[in-house]
Every structure is written in structure tokens, then in C-alpha cells.
C-alpha positions as a printed NumPy array, in Angstrom:
array([[-11.009, -21.134, -31.656],
       [ -9.172, -20.317, -28.424],
       [-10.368, -22.174, -25.436],
       [-11.946, -20.031, -22.68 ],
       [-10.741, -20.454, -19.12 ],
       [-12.18 , -19.265, -15.985],
       [ -8.491, -18.452, -14.57 ],
       [ -5.739, -16.823, -16.277],
       [ -2.886, -19.111, -17.437],
       [  0.672, -18.917, -16.052],
       [  2.732, -16.623, -18.62 ],
       [  6.372, -17.709, -19.211],
       [  8.895, -15.666, -20.935],
       [ 11.684, -18.103, -22.158],
       [ 14.594, -16.796, -24.246],
       [ 14.848, -17.601, -28.021],
       [ 16.313, -21.314, -28.11 ],
       [ 15.374, -21.609, -24.523],
       [ 13.4  , -24.323, -22.757],
       [ 10.297, -24.686, -20.442],
       [  8.94 , -27.587, -18.442],
       [  5.167, -27.581, -18.166],
       [  3.285, -29.605, -15.487],
       [ -0.131, -31.03 , -15.539],
       [ -1.452, -32.525, -12.224],
       [ -4.192, -35.153, -12.061],
       [ -6.701, -34.773,  -9.172],
       [ -6.499, -38.665,  -8.544],
       [ -5.015, -41.71 ,  -9.998],
       [ -7.671, -42.239, -12.697],
       [ -5.652, -40.07 , -15.238],
       [ -3.949, -42.95 , -17.047],
       [ -3.455, -40.845, -20.323],
       [ -2.74 , -37.244, -21.059],
       [ -2.833, -35.38 , -24.34 ],
       [ -0.749, -32.197, -24.788],
       [ -1.609, -29.407, -27.269],
       [ -0.872, -25.924, -28.126],
       [ -2.782, -22.91 , -29.668],
       [ -0.431, -20.861, -31.742],
       [ -0.834, -17.153, -32.063],
       [  0.879, -16.739, -35.468],
       [ -1.917, -18.6  , -37.383],
       [ -4.621, -19.072, -34.647],
       [ -4.357, -22.928, -35.046],
       [ -4.77 , -25.71 , -32.58 ],
       [ -1.981, -28.246, -32.714],
       [ -1.624, -31.693, -31.116],
       [  1.748, -32.179, -29.599],
       [  1.895, -35.681, -28.008],
       [  0.206, -38.104, -25.654],
       [  1.766, -40.087, -22.79 ],
       [  0.37 , -42.525, -20.273],
       [  1.187, -43.507, -16.669],
       [  3.557, -46.291, -17.973],
       [  5.733, -43.787, -19.923],
       [  4.531, -44.654, -23.389],
       [  4.515, -41.545, -25.805],
       [  3.36 , -40.726, -29.274],
       [  3.949, -37.368, -30.986],
       [  1.907, -35.48 , -33.481],
       [  2.606, -34.69 , -36.978],
       [  5.805, -32.638, -37.633],
       [  6.489, -32.701, -33.905],
       [ 10.023, -33.69 , -33.092],
       [ 10.388, -36.15 , -30.136],
       [ 13.957, -34.548, -29.433],
       [ 12.244, -31.219, -28.666],
       [  9.063, -32.331, -27.002],
       [  9.668, -34.898, -24.17 ],
       [  7.006, -36.002, -21.641],
       [  7.455, -37.515, -18.198],
       [  5.208, -38.848, -15.337],
       [  5.932, -39.057, -11.528],
       [  3.625, -40.48 ,  -8.943],
       [  3.338, -39.319,  -5.414],
       [  0.077, -38.377,  -3.731],
       [ -1.184, -37.581,  -7.219],
       [ -0.109, -38.32 , -10.826],
       [  2.019, -35.352, -12.243],
       [  2.584, -35.356, -16.03 ],
       [  5.367, -33.004, -17.374],
       [  6.289, -31.766, -20.854],
       [  9.723, -30.428, -21.546],
       [ 10.055, -28.167, -24.628],
       [ 13.454, -27.185, -25.814],
       [ 14.539, -24.779, -28.688],
       [ 11.587, -22.392, -28.378],
       [ 11.268, -19.861, -31.112],
       [  9.294, -16.668, -31.289],
       [  6.808, -18.112, -33.73 ],
       [  5.774, -20.672, -31.165],
       [  4.198, -18.218, -28.938],
       [  0.904, -19.358, -27.613],
       [ -1.139, -21.355, -25.168],
       [  0.05 , -24.642, -24.134],
       [ -1.928, -27.12 , -22.05 ],
       [ -3.056, -30.759, -21.353],
       [ -6.268, -32.667, -21.409],
       [ -6.875, -35.897, -19.581],
       [ -8.841, -38.545, -21.42 ],
       [-10.766, -39.762, -18.334],
       [-11.754, -36.304, -16.998],
       [-13.905, -33.612, -18.225],
       [-11.805, -30.847, -16.896],
       [ -9.063, -28.892, -18.719],
       [ -6.22 , -27.402, -16.725],
       [ -5.607, -23.713, -17.299],
       [ -2.191, -24.198, -18.86 ],
       [  0.66 , -21.927, -19.839],
       [  0.907, -18.889, -22.049],
       [  4.52 , -19.031, -23.514],
       [  5.957, -15.893, -25.151],
       [  9.545, -16.7  , -26.4  ],
       [ 11.869, -13.86 , -26.764],
       [  9.589, -11.231, -25.092],
       [ 11.09 ,  -9.388, -22.197],
       [  9.42 ,  -9.859, -18.86 ],
       [  7.312,  -6.663, -18.049],
       [  8.535,  -4.493, -15.322],
       [  6.08 ,  -4.082, -12.611],
       [  4.657,  -0.488, -11.964],
       [  6.479,   1.408,  -9.325],
       [  4.775,   1.13 ,  -5.929],
       [  2.623,   4.04 ,  -5.068],
       [  4.051,   6.793,  -2.84 ],
       [  3.435,   6.389,   0.839],
       [  0.538,   8.313,   2.203],
       [  1.308,  11.676,   3.638],
       [  0.679,  12.06 ,   7.407],
       [ -0.435,  15.555,   8.464],
       [  1.339,  16.275,  11.731],
       [ -0.508,  18.55 ,  14.236],
       [  1.257,  21.734,  15.201],
       [  1.938,  21.778,  18.919],
       [  1.338,  24.957,  20.876],
       [  4.571,  25.722,  22.496],
       [  5.387,  28.237,  25.125],
       [  4.345,  31.868,  24.42 ],
       [  7.012,  34.257,  23.719],
       [  5.04 ,  37.419,  22.947],
       [  7.611,  39.849,  21.646],
       [  5.22 ,  42.197,  20.087],
       [  2.702,  43.512,  22.76 ],
       [  0.245,  44.543,  20.159],
       [  0.198,  41.121,  18.517],
       [ -0.688,  38.371,  21.104],
       [ -0.904,  34.851,  19.678],
       [ -3.737,  32.637,  20.569],
       [ -2.948,  30.911,  23.926],
       [ -0.726,  33.833,  25.093],
       [ -3.469,  36.07 ,  26.886],
       [ -2.636,  34.424,  30.242],
       [  0.878,  35.562,  30.116],
       [ -0.127,  39.225,  29.587],
       [ -3.394,  39.342,  31.443],
       [ -2.459,  37.959,  34.912],
       [  0.588,  40.041,  35.558],
       [ -1.433,  43.131,  34.663],
       [ -4.307,  42.245,  37.   ],
       [ -1.509,  41.6  ,  39.773],
       [ -0.019,  45.049,  39.235],
       [ -3.495,  46.669,  39.329],
       [ -4.303,  44.924,  42.599],
       [ -0.945,  45.888,  44.254],
       [ -1.508,  49.574,  43.189],
       [ -4.989,  49.63 ,  44.592],
       [ -3.811,  48.028,  47.873],
       [ -0.98 ,  50.776,  48.075],
       [ -3.444,  53.483,  47.503],
       [ -6.052,  52.168,  49.815],
       [ -3.206,  51.907,  52.515],
       [ -2.084,  55.411,  51.838],
       [ -5.388,  56.882,  52.13 ],
       [ -6.116,  54.896,  55.315],
       [ -2.862,  56.263,  56.843],
       [ -3.691,  59.865,  56.057],
       [ -7.162,  59.45 ,  57.441],
       [ -5.807,  58.327,  60.821],
       [ -3.521,  61.264,  61.342],
       [ -4.764,  63.813,  64.106],
       [ -6.484,  66.901,  62.828],
       [ -4.548,  70.   ,  63.735],
       [ -5.649,  73.368,  62.97 ],
       [ -3.074,  76.179,  62.772],
       [ -5.477,  79.083,  62.645],
       [ -8.048,  79.815,  65.174],
       [-10.568,  82.113,  63.98 ],
       [-12.536,  84.131,  66.299],
       [-15.514,  86.192,  65.843],
       [-14.764,  89.763,  66.313],
       [-16.702,  91.493,  68.889],
       [-18.066,  94.736,  67.621],
       [-20.056,  95.583,  70.763],
       [-16.975,  96.883,  72.631]])
């Protein structure tokens, strides 16, 4: 049965006959022995690969070649165990991980897929379209019957000015003629019939 992990393992895509190096880090210095195993997809079987200790001693499982599976350990702030696998074949696809003897925790591990092409990421989504607001420019009313919104002031104010100028001119003309002296060319007299 495939172990269940809370996190996803790292997926590796080596070429056929390629190699991979897997790392397994101990949270402290109490991890003196590490066990490496794999869960193969082809027959759904769990297989013991090897164990190694902090002194560099190794023992391999049944039918596991020590020339293809090599362990190492390095110490720094924490102990780091590594497993180098060479000559990977397509039937060796599966989950590879380690277990520390003194810990009750199991690292997530690696999912190795020899000979499988790295999947291409989906294309990025297109950038969001930005709607630009139309700017209201200067009014150029060519057709007097169609006046765009915002152009009324260009037609209305000159018309009012012309009407006011006409009214002033008319009022001035009427005032001028009203001030002229009144002359009468014909004097009518009443006929006197009594003579």
C-alpha cells in the first residue's frame, strides 16, 4: 500500500540511464541510521534499497546493486543523508524516500519518472483588458441639426448675443425716431361757411 503524505513529493524527470541524487535531512543529530526504500508503480510493491549510518556504513537490500545505489552522509548544522541512483530505467518509476530509525516521522520523498518529459506549464492568462474612458474633446459641430452633447454652449451663447445686439439696435433706432421734432406739412383749417 502506497504511503499517504500530507504534502506532495518532489517530482523528478530523469532521462533513461540518467541519475538522480536524493536528500534526506535529519531535524537534529539523533538520526544515526537511515533506511532508503521505494514504492514501484509497475507492480505496486514496496522495496527496501539500503541503510546507512552516520559513520558511513552501508548495507543493500536483495537484488540491489551497490554500484547503482550509493549512500553518503554530511554533517553541518544538521545531518544530511543522500542517495545517488544511476542507470534509471522506465520500469523504476515510483516513490523514493527514507525513514529514520530513531524518529517517528517520514520525509515526503521524491517521485521519480524516468524517461517522462517534463510537462510544459500552461500559458499565462492574458492580461486584463482596461477600458479607457472617452475624453470629451472640443466641439466641432459641422451639422447644425445634430448637436453632440456638450456642444450646446457653442451654439446657444452666440445666438443669444446676436439677439441682444439686434434688440439694442432696434431700441436705439426707435428711440432716435421718437426724439425727432414733429413737423406737420398740412395745416387744416375749418372752413367758415358763415361768410
